[in-house]
Amino acid sequence: MRAAVLTSPGHPLAQVDAPEPVAPEGGAVIDVLACGICHSDLHAAAGDYTTKLPVILGHEVSGRHERLGNVLVYACWGCRQPGCWACDSGQEMICPNATEAGLFKDGGYAERMAVPDEGYLVPLGDLDPAHAAPLACGGLTAYRAVDHTLATLASVARPRALVIGAGGLGQFGLQFLKIRSDAEVVVVDASAEKREQALRLGADVAVAPGEVDGLFTAVVDFVGADATLQTARDHVARQGIAVVVGLYGGTIPFGFGAVPHEARFMTSVWGTRNQLAELVALAQQHELHSEIEVIGLSQVQEAHARLESGQVTGRFVIDPTLGA
Ligand SMILES: [Zn+2]
Ligand SMILES: [Zn+2]
């Protein structure tokens, strides 16, 4: 089968005729219908993660299963060893011995893909497989981050939520906040184009950095830089919650005097299997808007380069049947 394979970090992906995947016991092989390209694929290609090479990248995968029909793949595979507290509690995304697709096991930059457990396949129903693919990582990550804030938002009379960063994840995040809470949603982003996009997607207010006004019950930081974490600290209310998702690597001091009294600060990582199923159900009930650009397998390297340059507003989605 055709596949784009990472053979050596820092080098272009190789277009190869890869061996056909074999269904493991209890698992399945699916025909890949679409695979989103995520920023962490760029990190993997650059050699930032300890992954065994060669590997087929791609963890935002929708596909066709012979019995289940069109499915979305839950890709944060854990170790699934009995006694692992993360896997036993259904939180495989924080399993310390993760085996996630597209990093430790072959992913979706290919015509077909093996999935170790049929429980990782969420039926898509009528959802478009190309638009659904980015839900598996970008969508799910934003969904879980927003999920952490809902109880706090529901506990006050006039909740306000601040979304920092209106890229792909932030755009999902603001839509989830509008659908799942009564909060006034304010979005902050340096790009005027992204602020306009945020308003089109339902944000109540969109402002540039430095123009954020007042206090917020919840802050979700989709950037995670020093400056954005400082914005979160400056604008989260007492007893509010600040969730950081962005992997920019920023930090802020923590302790009395450094953060508002009883405000909670937490990181949020990807999402659970149950949350992916909830998200697919939500996407079936509400039309989620996401911008995608569909490409063939032969254009993957070019797409990586364009993503690296940061000049992309939407999400690339590979259709492996294109250009075959
Ligand atoms: Zn991802
Ligand atoms: Zn585990």
Short mmCIF file of C-alpha atoms in Angstrom, two decimals, residues 47-313:
data_model
loop_
_atom_site.label_atom_id
_atom_site.label_comp_id
_atom_site.label_asym_id
_atom_site.label_seq_id
_atom_site.Cartn_x
_atom_site.Cartn_y
_atom_site.Cartn_z
CA GLY A 47 12.84 13.96 15.86
CA ASP A 48 11.53 15.70 18.99
CA TYR A 49 9.92 12.51 20.34
CA THR A 50 11.38 9.13 21.17
CA THR A 51 9.73 7.11 18.48
CA LYS A 52 10.99 3.91 16.90
CA LEU A 53 11.69 4.37 13.19
CA PRO A 54 10.56 3.82 10.55
CA VAL A 55 7.01 4.87 11.42
CA ILE A 56 3.96 6.02 9.47
CA LEU A 57 2.83 9.31 11.05
CA GLY A 58 -0.76 10.52 11.43
CA HIS A 59 -3.16 10.32 14.38
CA GLU A 60 -6.25 12.20 13.13
CA VAL A 61 -7.70 9.33 11.20
CA SER A 62 -11.12 8.55 9.84
CA GLY A 63 -11.59 5.32 7.93
CA ARG A 64 -13.86 2.60 6.73
CA HIS A 65 -14.35 -0.58 8.75
CA GLU A 66 -16.04 -3.44 6.93
CA ARG A 67 -18.69 -3.98 9.63
CA LEU A 68 -18.88 -0.62 11.47
CA GLY A 69 -18.86 1.57 8.35
CA ASN A 70 -17.18 4.97 8.57
CA VAL A 71 -15.32 5.44 11.84
CA LEU A 72 -13.09 7.89 13.66
CA VAL A 73 -10.00 6.39 15.32
CA TYR A 74 -9.26 7.09 18.98
CA ALA A 75 -5.49 7.41 18.62
CA CYS A 76 -4.20 7.99 22.18
CA TRP A 77 -3.54 4.33 22.69
CA GLY A 78 -2.22 3.45 26.14
CA CYS A 79 -0.31 0.37 27.25
CA ARG A 80 -3.61 -1.46 28.08
CA GLN A 81 -1.72 -3.54 30.66
CA PRO A 82 -3.82 -4.70 33.64
CA GLY A 83 -2.93 -2.60 36.67
CA CYS A 84 -2.11 0.56 34.71
CA TRP A 85 -4.12 3.22 36.58
CA ALA A 86 -4.40 5.46 33.50
CA CYS A 87 -5.63 2.76 31.12
CA ASP A 88 -7.84 1.08 33.77
CA SER A 89 -9.60 4.40 34.41
CA GLY A 90 -10.12 5.06 30.70
CA GLN A 91 -7.55 7.85 30.54
CA GLU A 92 -5.15 6.33 28.05
CA MET A 93 -3.93 9.75 26.91
CA ILE A 94 -1.93 10.07 30.12
CA CYS A 95 -0.69 6.47 30.25
CA PRO A 96 3.04 6.68 31.05
CA ASN A 97 3.68 3.85 28.58
CA ALA A 98 1.65 5.20 25.66
CA THR A 99 1.59 3.35 22.36
CA GLU A 100 -0.22 6.07 20.44
CA ALA A 101 -0.96 5.83 16.74
CA GLY A 102 1.31 7.69 14.36
CA LEU A 103 4.13 7.89 16.89
CA PHE A 104 4.75 4.49 18.50
CA LYS A 105 2.57 2.51 16.08
CA ASP A 106 1.90 3.15 12.38
CA GLY A 107 -0.72 5.85 11.79
CA GLY A 108 -2.84 7.24 9.01
CA TYR A 109 -0.46 8.70 6.39
CA ALA A 110 -1.28 5.56 4.38
CA GLU A 111 -4.00 3.76 2.47
CA ARG A 112 -4.70 1.34 5.33
CA MET A 113 -4.01 1.19 9.05
CA ALA A 114 -4.11 -1.45 11.79
CA VAL A 115 -5.98 -0.58 15.00
CA PRO A 116 -5.24 -2.78 18.05
CA ASP A 117 -8.75 -2.73 19.53
CA GLU A 118 -12.15 -2.33 17.88
CA GLY A 119 -13.10 -0.24 20.92
CA TYR A 120 -10.91 2.51 19.46
CA LEU A 121 -13.32 2.95 16.52
CA VAL A 122 -16.16 5.47 16.91
CA PRO A 123 -18.86 5.18 14.21
CA LEU A 124 -19.23 8.47 12.33
CA GLY A 125 -22.73 8.05 10.95
CA ASP A 126 -23.38 10.71 8.32
CA LEU A 127 -20.44 12.94 9.26
CA ASP A 128 -18.06 13.80 6.43
CA PRO A 129 -14.87 11.75 7.05
CA ALA A 130 -12.54 14.57 5.89
CA HIS A 131 -14.08 17.20 8.17
CA ALA A 132 -14.34 14.68 11.02
CA ALA A 133 -10.67 13.60 10.93
CA PRO A 134 -9.28 16.65 12.84
CA LEU A 135 -11.77 15.97 15.64
CA ALA A 136 -9.59 13.01 16.69
CA CYS A 137 -6.81 15.24 18.04
CA GLY A 138 -7.45 18.96 17.53
CA GLY A 139 -11.15 18.68 18.30
CA LEU A 140 -10.77 16.21 21.17
CA THR A 141 -8.02 18.25 22.83
CA ALA A 142 -10.16 21.40 22.75
CA TYR A 143 -13.20 19.41 23.93
CA ARG A 144 -11.43 18.09 27.03
CA ALA A 145 -9.92 21.49 27.85
CA VAL A 146 -13.37 23.12 27.73
CA ASP A 147 -14.84 20.20 29.66
CA HIS A 148 -12.56 21.04 32.62
CA THR A 149 -14.14 24.53 32.82
CA LEU A 150 -17.86 23.67 32.61
CA ALA A 151 -18.61 23.06 36.31
CA THR A 152 -16.86 26.30 37.27
CA LEU A 153 -18.70 28.26 34.56
CA ALA A 154 -22.03 26.81 35.73
CA SER A 155 -21.34 27.82 39.33
CA VAL A 156 -21.57 31.59 38.82
CA ALA A 157 -24.41 33.88 37.74
CA ARG A 158 -22.81 35.61 34.76
CA PRO A 159 -19.96 33.38 33.58
CA ARG A 160 -17.30 34.75 31.26
CA ALA A 161 -14.80 32.62 29.36
CA LEU A 162 -11.57 33.80 27.73
CA VAL A 163 -10.13 31.83 24.81
CA ILE A 164 -6.48 32.64 24.13
CA GLY A 165 -5.48 31.85 20.54
CA ALA A 166 -7.96 31.47 17.68
CA GLY A 167 -6.09 28.91 15.57
CA GLY A 168 -7.59 25.50 14.79
CA LEU A 169 -7.93 24.37 18.42
CA GLY A 170 -9.13 27.74 19.69
CA GLN A 171 -11.80 27.79 16.99
CA PHE A 172 -13.05 24.41 18.20
CA GLY A 173 -12.79 25.58 21.82
CA LEU A 174 -14.90 28.70 21.38
CA GLN A 175 -17.60 26.71 19.58
CA PHE A 176 -17.69 24.14 22.40
CA LEU A 177 -17.96 26.93 25.00
CA LYS A 178 -20.90 28.48 23.13
CA ILE A 179 -22.65 25.14 22.74
CA ARG A 180 -21.96 23.71 26.21
CA SER A 181 -22.11 26.75 28.54
CA ASP A 182 -23.92 30.05 29.06
CA ALA A 183 -20.67 31.98 29.20
CA GLU A 184 -19.92 35.17 27.36
CA VAL A 185 -16.99 34.08 25.20
CA VAL A 186 -14.14 36.51 24.57
CA VAL A 187 -11.36 35.52 22.18
CA VAL A 188 -7.91 37.08 22.09
CA ASP A 189 -5.59 36.69 19.10
CA ALA A 190 -2.93 38.88 17.48
CA SER A 191 -4.24 38.17 13.96
CA ALA A 192 -7.11 40.39 12.75
CA GLU A 193 -8.09 37.64 10.30
CA LYS A 194 -8.40 35.08 13.09
CA ARG A 195 -10.37 37.52 15.25
CA GLU A 196 -12.88 37.96 12.41
CA GLN A 197 -13.05 34.20 12.00
CA ALA A 198 -13.70 33.82 15.76
CA LEU A 199 -16.61 36.27 15.55
CA ARG A 200 -18.07 34.39 12.57
CA LEU A 201 -17.87 31.18 14.64
CA GLY A 202 -19.88 32.70 17.49
CA ALA A 203 -17.44 34.47 19.80
CA ASP A 204 -19.16 37.38 21.57
CA VAL A 205 -16.07 39.58 21.52
CA ALA A 206 -12.67 39.27 19.82
CA VAL A 207 -9.76 41.47 20.89
CA ALA A 208 -6.05 41.89 20.24
CA PRO A 209 -3.47 41.05 22.95
CA GLY A 210 -3.31 43.93 25.43
CA GLU A 211 -7.00 44.72 24.97
CA VAL A 212 -8.37 42.02 27.26
CA ASP A 213 -10.70 43.61 29.79
CA GLY A 214 -11.99 42.40 33.16
CA LEU A 215 -12.00 39.07 34.93
CA PHE A 216 -13.05 35.65 33.65
CA THR A 217 -14.53 32.61 35.34
CA ALA A 218 -12.51 30.39 33.00
CA VAL A 219 -9.52 30.91 30.75
CA VAL A 220 -8.39 28.39 28.15
CA ASP A 221 -4.91 29.06 26.80
CA PHE A 222 -4.41 27.41 23.40
CA VAL A 223 -0.94 28.96 23.02
CA GLY A 224 0.89 28.30 26.29
CA ALA A 225 3.62 30.95 25.94
CA ASP A 226 4.95 33.05 28.87
CA ALA A 227 2.89 36.04 27.68
CA THR A 228 -0.38 34.13 27.26
CA LEU A 229 -0.03 32.38 30.63
CA GLN A 230 0.49 35.81 32.14
CA THR A 231 -2.73 36.97 30.47
CA ALA A 232 -4.46 33.95 32.03
CA ARG A 233 -3.08 34.84 35.45
CA ASP A 234 -3.99 38.54 35.12
CA HIS A 235 -7.57 37.85 34.01
CA VAL A 236 -8.70 34.70 35.81
CA ALA A 237 -11.12 35.48 38.65
CA ARG A 238 -10.70 34.37 42.23
CA GLN A 239 -11.90 30.74 42.37
CA GLY A 240 -11.75 30.69 38.58
CA ILE A 241 -10.01 28.09 36.45
CA ALA A 242 -7.21 28.46 33.91
CA VAL A 243 -6.52 25.53 31.57
CA VAL A 244 -3.41 25.45 29.39
CA VAL A 245 -3.40 23.31 26.26
CA GLY A 246 -0.88 25.03 24.00
CA LEU A 247 2.59 23.50 23.90
CA TYR A 248 4.58 26.70 23.46
CA GLY A 249 6.50 25.90 26.63
CA GLY A 250 5.83 29.03 28.70
CA THR A 251 5.71 29.11 32.51
CA ILE A 252 4.49 31.45 35.25
CA PRO A 253 5.23 31.55 38.98
CA PHE A 254 2.71 29.86 41.27
CA GLY A 255 1.89 30.55 44.92
CA PHE A 256 0.21 33.13 47.15
CA GLY A 257 0.57 36.56 45.63
CA ALA A 258 1.50 35.09 42.24
CA VAL A 259 -2.02 33.93 41.29
CA PRO A 260 -5.53 35.05 42.37
CA HIS A 261 -6.84 33.43 45.55
CA GLU A 262 -8.19 29.93 45.03
CA ALA A 263 -7.88 30.11 41.24
CA ARG A 264 -6.99 26.71 39.79
CA PHE A 265 -4.37 26.26 37.08
CA MET A 266 -4.07 23.02 35.15
CA THR A 267 -2.77 21.47 31.97
CA SER A 268 -5.06 19.40 29.77
CA VAL A 269 -3.94 16.58 27.53
CA TRP A 270 -5.81 15.18 24.49
CA GLY A 271 -8.96 13.30 25.67
CA THR A 272 -10.55 10.01 26.69
CA ARG A 273 -12.34 7.44 24.52
CA ASN A 274 -15.64 8.46 26.10
CA GLN A 275 -14.97 12.10 25.31
CA LEU A 276 -14.28 11.24 21.67
CA ALA A 277 -17.64 9.45 21.49
CA GLU A 278 -19.32 12.49 23.13
CA LEU A 279 -17.61 14.79 20.65
CA VAL A 280 -18.77 12.76 17.65
CA ALA A 281 -22.33 12.88 19.06
CA LEU A 282 -22.01 16.65 19.51
CA ALA A 283 -20.77 17.03 15.92
CA GLN A 284 -23.79 15.06 14.74
CA GLN A 285 -26.14 17.47 16.55
CA HIS A 286 -24.35 20.78 15.93
CA GLU A 287 -22.68 21.83 12.73
CA LEU A 288 -19.07 22.46 13.78
CA HIS A 289 -17.12 24.73 11.49
CA SER A 290 -13.55 23.91 10.60
CA GLU A 291 -11.51 24.92 7.61
CA ILE A 292 -9.75 22.05 5.85
CA GLU A 293 -7.55 21.70 2.78
CA VAL A 294 -7.62 18.21 1.28
CA ILE A 295 -4.37 16.91 -0.22
CA GLY A 296 -2.96 13.65 -1.58
CA LEU A 297 -0.22 11.54 0.02
CA SER A 298 2.36 12.93 -2.42
CA GLN A 299 1.76 16.47 -1.05
CA VAL A 300 2.39 15.61 2.60
CA GLN A 301 5.95 16.91 2.73
CA GLU A 302 4.90 20.21 1.13
CA ALA A 303 2.04 20.50 3.65
CA HIS A 304 4.47 19.93 6.53
CA ALA A 305 6.65 22.76 5.21
CA ARG A 306 3.69 25.12 4.88
CA LEU A 307 2.50 24.28 8.41
CA GLU A 308 6.01 24.84 9.72
CA SER A 309 6.02 28.33 8.16
CA GLY A 310 2.83 29.12 10.11
CA GLN A 311 0.99 30.57 7.11
CA VAL A 312 -1.93 28.17 7.27
CA THR A 313 -5.27 29.09 8.86
#
